[in-house]
Each structure stands twice: as structure tokens, then as C-alpha cells.
GROMACS .gro file of C-alpha atoms in nm:
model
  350
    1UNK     CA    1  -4.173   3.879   1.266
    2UNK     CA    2  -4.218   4.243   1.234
    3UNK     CA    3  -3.895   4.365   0.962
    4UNK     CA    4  -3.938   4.727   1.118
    5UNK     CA    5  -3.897   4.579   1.466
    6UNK     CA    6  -3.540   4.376   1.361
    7UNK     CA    7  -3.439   4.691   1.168
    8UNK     CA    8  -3.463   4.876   1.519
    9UNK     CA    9  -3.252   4.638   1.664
   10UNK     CA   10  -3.037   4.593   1.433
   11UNK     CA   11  -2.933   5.018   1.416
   12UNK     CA   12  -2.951   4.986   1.843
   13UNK     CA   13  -2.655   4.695   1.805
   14UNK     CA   14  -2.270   4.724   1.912
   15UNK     CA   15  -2.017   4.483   2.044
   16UNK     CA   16  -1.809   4.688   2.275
   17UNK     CA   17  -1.508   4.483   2.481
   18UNK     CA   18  -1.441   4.766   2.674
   19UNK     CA   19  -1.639   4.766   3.082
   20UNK     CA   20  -1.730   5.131   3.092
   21UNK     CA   21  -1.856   5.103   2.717
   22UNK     CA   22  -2.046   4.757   2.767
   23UNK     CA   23  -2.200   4.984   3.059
   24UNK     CA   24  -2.295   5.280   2.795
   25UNK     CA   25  -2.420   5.061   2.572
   26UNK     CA   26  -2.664   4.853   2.799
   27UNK     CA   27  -2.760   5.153   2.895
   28UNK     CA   28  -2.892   5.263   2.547
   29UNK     CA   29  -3.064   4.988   2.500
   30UNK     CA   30  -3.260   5.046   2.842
   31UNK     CA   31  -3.355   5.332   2.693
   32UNK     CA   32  -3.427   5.227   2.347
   33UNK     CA   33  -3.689   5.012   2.619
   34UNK     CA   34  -3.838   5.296   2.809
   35UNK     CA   35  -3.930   5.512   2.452
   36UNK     CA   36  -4.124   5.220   2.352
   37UNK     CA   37  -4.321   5.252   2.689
   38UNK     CA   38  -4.335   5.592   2.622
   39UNK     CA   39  -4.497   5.507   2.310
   40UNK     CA   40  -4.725   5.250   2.455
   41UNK     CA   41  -4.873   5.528   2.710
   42UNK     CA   42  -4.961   5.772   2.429
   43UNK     CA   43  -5.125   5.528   2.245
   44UNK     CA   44  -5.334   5.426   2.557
   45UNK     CA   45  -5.392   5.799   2.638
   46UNK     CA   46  -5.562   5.809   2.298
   47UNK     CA   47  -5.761   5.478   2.357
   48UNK     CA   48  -5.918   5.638   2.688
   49UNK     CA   49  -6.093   5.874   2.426
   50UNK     CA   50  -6.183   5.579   2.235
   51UNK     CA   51  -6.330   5.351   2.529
   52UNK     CA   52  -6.539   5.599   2.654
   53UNK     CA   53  -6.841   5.457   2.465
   54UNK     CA   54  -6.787   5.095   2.542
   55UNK     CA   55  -6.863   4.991   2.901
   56UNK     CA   56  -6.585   4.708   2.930
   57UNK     CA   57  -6.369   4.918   2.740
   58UNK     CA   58  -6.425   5.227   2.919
   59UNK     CA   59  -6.340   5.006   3.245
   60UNK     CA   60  -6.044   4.839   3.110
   61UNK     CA   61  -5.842   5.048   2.958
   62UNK     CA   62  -5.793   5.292   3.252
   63UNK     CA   63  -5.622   5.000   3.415
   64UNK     CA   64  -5.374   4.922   3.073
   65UNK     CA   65  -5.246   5.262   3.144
   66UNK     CA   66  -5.143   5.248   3.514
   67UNK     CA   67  -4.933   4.920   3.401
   68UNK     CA   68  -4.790   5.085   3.138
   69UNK     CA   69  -4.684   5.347   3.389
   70UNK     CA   70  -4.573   5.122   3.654
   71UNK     CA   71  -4.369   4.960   3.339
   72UNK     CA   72  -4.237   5.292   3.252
   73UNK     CA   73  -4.143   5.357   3.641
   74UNK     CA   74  -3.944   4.999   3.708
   75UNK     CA   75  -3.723   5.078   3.340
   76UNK     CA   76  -3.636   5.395   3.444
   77UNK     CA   77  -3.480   5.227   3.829
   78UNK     CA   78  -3.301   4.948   3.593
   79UNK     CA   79  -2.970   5.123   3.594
   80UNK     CA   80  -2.660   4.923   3.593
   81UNK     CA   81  -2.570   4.971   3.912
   82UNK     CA   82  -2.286   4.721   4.018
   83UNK     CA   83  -2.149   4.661   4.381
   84UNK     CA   84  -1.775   4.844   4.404
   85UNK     CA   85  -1.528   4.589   4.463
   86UNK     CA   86  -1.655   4.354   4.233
   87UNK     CA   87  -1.414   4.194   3.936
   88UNK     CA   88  -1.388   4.309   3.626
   89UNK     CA   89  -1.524   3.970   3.485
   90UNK     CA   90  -1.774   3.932   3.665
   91UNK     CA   91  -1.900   4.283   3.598
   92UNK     CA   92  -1.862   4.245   3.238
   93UNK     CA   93  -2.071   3.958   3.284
   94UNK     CA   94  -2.363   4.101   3.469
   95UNK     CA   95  -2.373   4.329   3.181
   96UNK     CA   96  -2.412   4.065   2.883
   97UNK     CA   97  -2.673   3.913   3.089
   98UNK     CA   98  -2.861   4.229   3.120
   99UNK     CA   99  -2.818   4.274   2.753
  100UNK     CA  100  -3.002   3.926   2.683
  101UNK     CA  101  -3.259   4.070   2.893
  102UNK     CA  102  -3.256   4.409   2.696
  103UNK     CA  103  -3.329   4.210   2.376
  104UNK     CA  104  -3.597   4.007   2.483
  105UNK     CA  105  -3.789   4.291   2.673
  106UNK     CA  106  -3.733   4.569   2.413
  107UNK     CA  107  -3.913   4.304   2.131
  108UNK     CA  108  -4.200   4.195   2.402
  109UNK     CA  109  -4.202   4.632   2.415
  110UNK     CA  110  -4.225   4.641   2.042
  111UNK     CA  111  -4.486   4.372   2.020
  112UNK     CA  112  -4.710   4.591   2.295
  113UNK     CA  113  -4.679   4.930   2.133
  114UNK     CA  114  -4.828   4.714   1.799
  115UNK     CA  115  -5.105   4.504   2.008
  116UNK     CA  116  -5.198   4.877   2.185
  117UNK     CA  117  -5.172   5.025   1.816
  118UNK     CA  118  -5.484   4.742   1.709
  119UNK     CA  119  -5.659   4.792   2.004
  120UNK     CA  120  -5.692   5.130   1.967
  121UNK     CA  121  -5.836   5.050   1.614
  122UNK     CA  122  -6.090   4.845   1.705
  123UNK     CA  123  -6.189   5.125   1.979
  124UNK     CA  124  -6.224   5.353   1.684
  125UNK     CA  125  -6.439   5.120   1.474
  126UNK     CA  126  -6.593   5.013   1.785
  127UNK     CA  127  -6.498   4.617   1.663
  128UNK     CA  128  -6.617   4.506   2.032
  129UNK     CA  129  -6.611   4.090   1.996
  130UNK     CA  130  -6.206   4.207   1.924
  131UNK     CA  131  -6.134   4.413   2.247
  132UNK     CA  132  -6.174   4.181   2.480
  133UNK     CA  133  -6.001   3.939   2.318
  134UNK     CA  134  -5.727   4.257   2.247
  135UNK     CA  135  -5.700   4.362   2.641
  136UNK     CA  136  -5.621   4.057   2.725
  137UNK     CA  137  -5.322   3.985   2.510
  138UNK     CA  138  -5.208   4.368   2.632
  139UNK     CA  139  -5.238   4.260   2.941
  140UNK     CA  140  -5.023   3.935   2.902
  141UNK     CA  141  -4.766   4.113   2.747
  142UNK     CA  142  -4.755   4.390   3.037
  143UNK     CA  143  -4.716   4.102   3.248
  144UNK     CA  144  -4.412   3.919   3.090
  145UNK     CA  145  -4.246   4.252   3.054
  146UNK     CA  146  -4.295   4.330   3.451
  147UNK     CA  147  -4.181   3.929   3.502
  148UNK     CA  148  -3.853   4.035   3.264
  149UNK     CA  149  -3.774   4.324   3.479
  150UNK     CA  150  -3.770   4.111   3.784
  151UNK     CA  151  -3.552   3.844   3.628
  152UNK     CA  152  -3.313   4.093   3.561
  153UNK     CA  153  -3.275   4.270   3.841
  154UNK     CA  154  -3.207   3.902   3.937
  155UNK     CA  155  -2.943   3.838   3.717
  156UNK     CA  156  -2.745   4.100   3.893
  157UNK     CA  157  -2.692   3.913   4.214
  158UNK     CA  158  -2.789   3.577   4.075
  159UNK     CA  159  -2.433   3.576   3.857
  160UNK     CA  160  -2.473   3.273   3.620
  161UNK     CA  161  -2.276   3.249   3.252
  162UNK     CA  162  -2.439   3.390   2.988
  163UNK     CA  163  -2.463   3.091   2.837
  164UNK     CA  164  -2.673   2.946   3.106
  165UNK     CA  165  -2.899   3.260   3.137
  166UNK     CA  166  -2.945   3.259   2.765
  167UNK     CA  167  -3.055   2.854   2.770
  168UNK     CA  168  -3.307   2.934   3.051
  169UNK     CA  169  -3.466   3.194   2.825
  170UNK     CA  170  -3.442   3.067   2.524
  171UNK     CA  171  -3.695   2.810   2.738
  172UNK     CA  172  -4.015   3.078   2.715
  173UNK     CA  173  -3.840   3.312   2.437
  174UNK     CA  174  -3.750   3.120   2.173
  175UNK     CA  175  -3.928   3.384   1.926
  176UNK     CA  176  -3.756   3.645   2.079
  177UNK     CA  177  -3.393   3.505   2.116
  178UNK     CA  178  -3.414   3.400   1.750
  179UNK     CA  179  -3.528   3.780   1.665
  180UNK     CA  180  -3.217   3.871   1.866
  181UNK     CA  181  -2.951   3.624   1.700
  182UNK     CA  182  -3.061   3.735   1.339
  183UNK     CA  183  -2.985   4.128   1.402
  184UNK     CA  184  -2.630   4.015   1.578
  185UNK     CA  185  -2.703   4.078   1.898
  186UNK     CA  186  -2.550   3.813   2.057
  187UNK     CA  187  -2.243   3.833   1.873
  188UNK     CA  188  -1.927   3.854   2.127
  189UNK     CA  189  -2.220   3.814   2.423
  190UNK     CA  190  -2.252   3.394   2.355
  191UNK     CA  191  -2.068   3.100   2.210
  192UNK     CA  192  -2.193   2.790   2.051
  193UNK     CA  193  -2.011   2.484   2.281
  194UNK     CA  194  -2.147   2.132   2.355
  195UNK     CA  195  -2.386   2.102   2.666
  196UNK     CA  196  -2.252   1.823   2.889
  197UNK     CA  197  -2.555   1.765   3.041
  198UNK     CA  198  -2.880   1.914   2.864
  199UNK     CA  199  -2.953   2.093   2.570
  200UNK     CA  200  -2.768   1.842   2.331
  201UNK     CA  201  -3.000   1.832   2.053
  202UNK     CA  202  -3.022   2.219   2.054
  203UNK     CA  203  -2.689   2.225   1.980
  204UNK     CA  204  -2.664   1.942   1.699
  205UNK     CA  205  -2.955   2.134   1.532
  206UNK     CA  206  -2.754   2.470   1.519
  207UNK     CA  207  -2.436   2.292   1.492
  208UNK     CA  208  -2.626   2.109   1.157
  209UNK     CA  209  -2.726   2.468   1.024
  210UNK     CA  210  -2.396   2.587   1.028
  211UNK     CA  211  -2.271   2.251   0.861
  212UNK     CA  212  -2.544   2.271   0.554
  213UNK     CA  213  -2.470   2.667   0.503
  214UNK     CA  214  -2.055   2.525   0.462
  215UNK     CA  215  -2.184   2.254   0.246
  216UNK     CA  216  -2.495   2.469   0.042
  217UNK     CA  217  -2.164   2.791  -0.051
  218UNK     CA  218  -1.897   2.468  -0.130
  219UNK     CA  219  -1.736   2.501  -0.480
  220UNK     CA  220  -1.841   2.183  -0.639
  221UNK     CA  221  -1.769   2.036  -0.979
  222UNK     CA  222  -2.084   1.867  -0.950
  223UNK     CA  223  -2.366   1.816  -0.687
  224UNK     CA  224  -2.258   1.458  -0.696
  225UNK     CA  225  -1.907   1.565  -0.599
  226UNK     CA  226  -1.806   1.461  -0.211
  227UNK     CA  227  -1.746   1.678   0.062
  228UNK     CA  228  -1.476   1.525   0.312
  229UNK     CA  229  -1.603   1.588   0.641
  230UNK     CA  230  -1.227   1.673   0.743
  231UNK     CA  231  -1.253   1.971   0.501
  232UNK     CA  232  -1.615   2.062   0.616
  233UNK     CA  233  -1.426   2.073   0.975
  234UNK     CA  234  -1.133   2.294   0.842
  235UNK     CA  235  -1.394   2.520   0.712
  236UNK     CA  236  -1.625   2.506   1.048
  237UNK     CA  237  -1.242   2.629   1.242
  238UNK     CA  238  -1.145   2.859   1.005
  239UNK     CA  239  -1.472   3.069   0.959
  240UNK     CA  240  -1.680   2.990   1.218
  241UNK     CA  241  -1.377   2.990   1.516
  242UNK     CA  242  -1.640   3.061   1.809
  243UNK     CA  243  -1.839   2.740   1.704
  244UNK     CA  244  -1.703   2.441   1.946
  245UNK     CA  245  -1.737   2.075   1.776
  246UNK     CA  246  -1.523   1.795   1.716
  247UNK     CA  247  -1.519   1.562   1.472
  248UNK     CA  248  -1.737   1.334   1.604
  249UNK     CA  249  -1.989   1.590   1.685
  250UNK     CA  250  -2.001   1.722   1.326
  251UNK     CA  251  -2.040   1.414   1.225
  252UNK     CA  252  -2.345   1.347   1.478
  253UNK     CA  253  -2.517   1.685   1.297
  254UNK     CA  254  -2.434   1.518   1.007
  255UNK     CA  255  -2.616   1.201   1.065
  256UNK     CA  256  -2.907   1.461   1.200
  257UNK     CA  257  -2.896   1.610   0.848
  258UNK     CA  258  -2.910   1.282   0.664
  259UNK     CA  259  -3.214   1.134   0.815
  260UNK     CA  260  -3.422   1.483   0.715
  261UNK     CA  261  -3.333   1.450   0.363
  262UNK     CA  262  -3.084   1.775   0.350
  263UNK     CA  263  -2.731   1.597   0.295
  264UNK     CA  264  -2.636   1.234   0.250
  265UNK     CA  265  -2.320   1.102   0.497
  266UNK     CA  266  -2.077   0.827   0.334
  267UNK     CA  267  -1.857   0.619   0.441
  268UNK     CA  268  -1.557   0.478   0.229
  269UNK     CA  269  -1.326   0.173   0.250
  270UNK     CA  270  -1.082   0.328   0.482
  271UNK     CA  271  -1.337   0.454   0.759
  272UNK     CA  272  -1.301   0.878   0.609
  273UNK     CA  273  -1.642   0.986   0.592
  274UNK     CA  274  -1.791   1.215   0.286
  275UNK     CA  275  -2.092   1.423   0.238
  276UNK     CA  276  -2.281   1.451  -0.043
  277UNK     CA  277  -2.541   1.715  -0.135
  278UNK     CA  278  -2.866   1.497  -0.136
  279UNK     CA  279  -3.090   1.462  -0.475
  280UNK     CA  280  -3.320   1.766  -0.348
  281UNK     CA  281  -2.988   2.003  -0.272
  282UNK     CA  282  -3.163   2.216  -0.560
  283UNK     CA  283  -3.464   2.228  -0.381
  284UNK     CA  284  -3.308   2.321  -0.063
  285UNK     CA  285  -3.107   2.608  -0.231
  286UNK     CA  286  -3.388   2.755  -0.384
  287UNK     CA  287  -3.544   2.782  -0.060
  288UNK     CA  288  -3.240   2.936   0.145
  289UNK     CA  289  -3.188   3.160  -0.115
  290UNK     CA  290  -3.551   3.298  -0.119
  291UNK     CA  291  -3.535   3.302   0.296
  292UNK     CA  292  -3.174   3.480   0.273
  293UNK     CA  293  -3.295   3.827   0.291
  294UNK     CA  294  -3.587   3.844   0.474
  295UNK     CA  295  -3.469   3.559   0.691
  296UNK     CA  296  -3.854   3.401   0.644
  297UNK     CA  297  -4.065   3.219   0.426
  298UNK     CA  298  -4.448   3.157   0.330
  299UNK     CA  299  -4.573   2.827   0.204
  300UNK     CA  300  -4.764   3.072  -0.109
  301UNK     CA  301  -4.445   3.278  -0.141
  302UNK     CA  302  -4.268   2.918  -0.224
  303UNK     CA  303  -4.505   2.814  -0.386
  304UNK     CA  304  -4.586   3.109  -0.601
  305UNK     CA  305  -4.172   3.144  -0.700
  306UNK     CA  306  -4.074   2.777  -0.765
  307UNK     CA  307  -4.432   2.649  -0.920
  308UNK     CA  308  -4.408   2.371  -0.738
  309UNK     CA  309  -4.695   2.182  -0.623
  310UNK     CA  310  -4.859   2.235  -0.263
  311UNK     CA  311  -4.738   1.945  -0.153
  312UNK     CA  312  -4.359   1.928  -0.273
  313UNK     CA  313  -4.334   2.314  -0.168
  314UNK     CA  314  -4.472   2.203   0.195
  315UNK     CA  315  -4.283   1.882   0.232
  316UNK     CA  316  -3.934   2.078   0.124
  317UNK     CA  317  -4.025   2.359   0.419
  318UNK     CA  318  -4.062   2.071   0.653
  319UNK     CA  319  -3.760   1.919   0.606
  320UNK     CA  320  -3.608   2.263   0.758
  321UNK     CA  321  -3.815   2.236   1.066
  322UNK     CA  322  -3.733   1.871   1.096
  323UNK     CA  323  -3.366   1.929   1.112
  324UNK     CA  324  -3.398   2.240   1.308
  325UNK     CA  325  -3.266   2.489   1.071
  326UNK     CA  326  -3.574   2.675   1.039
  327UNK     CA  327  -3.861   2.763   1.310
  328UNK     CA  328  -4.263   2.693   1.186
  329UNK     CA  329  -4.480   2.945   1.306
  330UNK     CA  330  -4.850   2.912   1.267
  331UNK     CA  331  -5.008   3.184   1.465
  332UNK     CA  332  -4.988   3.452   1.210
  333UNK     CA  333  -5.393   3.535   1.044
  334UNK     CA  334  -5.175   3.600   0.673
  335UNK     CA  335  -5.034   3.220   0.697
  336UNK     CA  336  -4.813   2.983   0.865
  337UNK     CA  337  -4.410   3.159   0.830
  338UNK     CA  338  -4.115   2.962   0.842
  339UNK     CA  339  -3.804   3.163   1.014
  340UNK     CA  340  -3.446   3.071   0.889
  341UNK     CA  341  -3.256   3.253   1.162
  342UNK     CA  342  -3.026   2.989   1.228
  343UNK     CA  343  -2.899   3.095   0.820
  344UNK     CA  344  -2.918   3.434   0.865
  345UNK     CA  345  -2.609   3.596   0.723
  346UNK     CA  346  -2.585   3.826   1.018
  347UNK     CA  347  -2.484   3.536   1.240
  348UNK     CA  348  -2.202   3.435   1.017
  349UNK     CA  349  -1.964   3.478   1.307
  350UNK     CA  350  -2.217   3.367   1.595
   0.00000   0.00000   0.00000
């Protein structure tokens, strides 16, 4: 995850109530959008230089460019134009859909101005076994942008809830939705409630994460001392009021955190159930205070802070992923990188 590209997002993010400034700010992040086209077509203009000397190249890139335009062309028509007449509500939610859509296609835009950025590189350097290999990710992503712009425009006359618009994307954009929850974008756009048909174990997992970052910040006497889960739930209420469980539910993440090793669930005589902070809770600390301000970890970076050996370091990372409070990501050339967005601080009031 690029930290410049989540700063960006994070200075372009506001939580207006307010129609006509929901409207406004939609519209800036449109915008925010069509500069990073912009961008995109300068760094293509320069390419065309570039790819002059290379005969695929010199074919290919000519055709990046007219997407890029055509890109450029379909952001500038995606006003937020809504048909007069139509409710308050609903407008206001036509808006928050377009601004899930705004997230997710201003970080594919980000991740094209950087692919275009290497590709003009290895034009330079003339690094041909990368450029093909380059184009076609550029491509891709010029693709999935022109496929977001269509879903949008979608979304318009297509009225679902937000919730159910963010669930389908989260579907293909899991990367990118995360991105978007750890700025605060989706503060005041979505709520955390129990699916009653699908998506159940989604919502455990986050439902878990906010559970362990109650129980991880709980003044304890000891790390053997109990946790009712009464008082985990007056907790969950009071600071986390847009979260929707029941007991039985947090009990359920509970259960979910106790078979991955991260808490330990009791019972007593009378039927109350407890949590304790399992024998590794030290462990697990460590490592969600190391992810807290970048909001990622490497398996090195863990391994180089704590000392501890390859295997212990990788088996403590994994217990994250297992329980769903942290995403594995493999596909990165400097090593695998394991995301903690869930524990981000900036989704304290998700």
C-alpha cells in the first residue's frame, strides 16, 4: 500500500450531513479523479518519446494514451446529476454510493499514474522483457477504471443501500475498500450490522477486530485478569455506537477469536462468560503496536524488532490473518505485507 496514496485520501476526506454539501464534496473527489488522469496522460505523452525505439512499444503505447483520454473524457461527464423530484434520502444516498465509487476509482487512478510512472522507466532504460509485461497491467487497470465508471453511472438509477453496494465491491476491491476504511472514508457513509443472509463471517471477523482492540486497551491488573463479556459489550455500545451486535454475536466473534489463539472465552458456574487475554497477548501487542502507525507489517520488520525466530514471528502474523483482523498480501517484489486496517485508529468510530 502506497503511504503517499492514503495520505491523499486522507487530506481529500469530509463527512458532510448536509445534501448540497455531500453534492460539493463528491464532486471534489471526482476531481481529485480526473487530475490523476491528467497525470497519467503526461506521463504517457513522455513515454511516446521513449517508445519510439522499440517496435512493440512504439505500437503500444499510442493506444495507452487514447484510453487514458477516453478515461479523462467519461470523468469529466460523471457529474452528479440527480432527477428533480427525487427525495431527499434517496438523493443523499445516490451520493454515498458514488462516493464508494470515488474511493475505489481514485486508488485504481493512483495505482495507474505509478504503473505508467515504471513503464516509462523501463522505456528509458530500454528494460524490454518488462514492457510487455508493464502494458499489460496499464492496460488492465484502464479497463477496471472504464468498468468503475459504468458501475457508477449505474448506481444512480440502480438505487441500492450503501451497504449493499459496498458488499458487492468489496467482492473485486477488497484492497481498495480496506485502503478506503483506514483513511475514514467511510465514516458516516456505512455501518457495521449483521447480514441476515450472506456475508456472516465478514462480519464476525470485523466484529472480532473491534472486540480484541476493547480487550488489547483494557486496564488489567494482570493479563490473567478476566474480562466479562457484559463489560466488553458496554464498551462495544458506548464507543463503538454504529457497530450492531448482540450478545450472542459478540460472543460468536469471541469463540472466532479463541480458536486462532488471540483471546481465550470462559465460562463460569453461573453460565456469565469471561475473556481472558491468551498466553501470547504479549505477542499480539507487540505486533499491533508495531502495525499501529503504518497500519502494515513485514515478516523482516517483525522479525528484525522482536528477535524472534522466523518461525514464531510468522506463526504470530498468521494468527491475524486467521481471525481476519489483518489482510496477507504476497504480491509485493520487497516481501509478503500484512495490512491491519481493520485496527487502524482512524476507524475508531467506523
Amino acid at each position: 500500500m502506497s503511504e503517499d496514496k492514503l495520505s491523499a485520501l486522507k487530506n481529500l476526506i469530509d463527512t458532510p450531513r448536509d445534501l448540497n454539501k455531500l453534492k460539493i464534496y463528491e464532486g471534489k473527489l471526482n476531481q481529485a479523479c480526473i487530475f490523476l488522469l491528467f497525470d497519467s496522460r503526461k506521463i504517457v505523452i513522455n513515454s511516446e518519446a521513449s517508445s519510439k525505439t522499440i517496435a512493440e512499444a512504439a505500437r503500444l503505447v499510442p493506444q495507452i494514451r487514447t484510453r487514458v483520454e477516453s478515461l479523462i473524457d467519461r470523468a469529466r461527464a460523471q457529474d452528479l446529476r440527480i432527477r428533480p423530484g427525487t427525495p431527499e434520502k434517496t438523493q443523499k444516498l445516490i451520493a454515498n454510493n458514488s462516493l464508494l465509487f470515488d474511493f475505489i476509482i481514485f486508488s485504481c487512478g493512483w495505482d495507474l499514474k505509478e504503473e505508467l510512472k515504471e513503464l516509462d522507466s523501463s522505456l528509458v532504460f530500454g528494460e524490454v522483457d518488462k514492457i510487455k509485461d508493464l502494458v499489460k497491467k496499464v492496460l488492465e487497470h484502464i479497463q477496471t477504471i472504464d468498468e468503475l465508471f459504468a458501475q457508477k453511472d449505474h448506481a444512480k438509477t440502480n438505487i441500492q443501500s450503501s451497504e449493499d453496494v459496498a458488499a458487492i465491491l468489496l467482492e473485486r476491491y477488497y484492497k481498495e475498500m480496506a485502503i478506503a476504511e483506514q483513511a475514514g472514508a467511510l465514516k458516516g457513509i456505512l455501518k457495521l450490522e449483521k447480514p441476515k443472509f450472506i456475508g456472516k463471517s465478514k462480519y464476525y471477523d470485523q466484529l472480532g477486530n473491534f472486540i480484541l482492540r476493547i480487550a488489547m486497551t483494557y486496564e488489567l491488573e494482570s493479563r490473567d485478569t478476566p474480562i466479562a463479556i457484559r463489560a466488553i459489550n458496554a464498551i462495544l455500545n458506548r464507543e463503538y455506537p454504529r457497530v450492531k451486535a448482540d450478545l450472542k454475536d459478540i460472543i460468536k466473534a469471541v469463540e472466532i477469536l479463541d480458536e486462532n489463539g488471540l483471546l481465550i472465552l470462559k465460562q463460569d458456574h453461573e453460565g456469565l462468560y469471561w475473556i481472558q487475554l491468551s498466553p501470547s497477548e504479549s505477542e499480539a501487542n507487540i505486533i499491533l503496536k508495531m502495525a499501529e502507525d503504518k497500519g502494515y507489517l513485514t515478516l523482516e520488520e517483525v522479525i528484525m524488532e522482536t528477535n524472534w525466530p522466523l518461525e514464531k514471528a510468522s506463526d504470530e502474523l498468521e494468527k491475524f490473518v486467521k481471525a481476519g483482523c489483518a489482510i496477507k498480501d504476497a504480491s509485493y517484489s520487497s516481501g509478503t505485507k500484512y495490512y491491519f486496517t481493520e485496527l487502524s485508529e482512524d476507524n475508531s468510530e467506523t
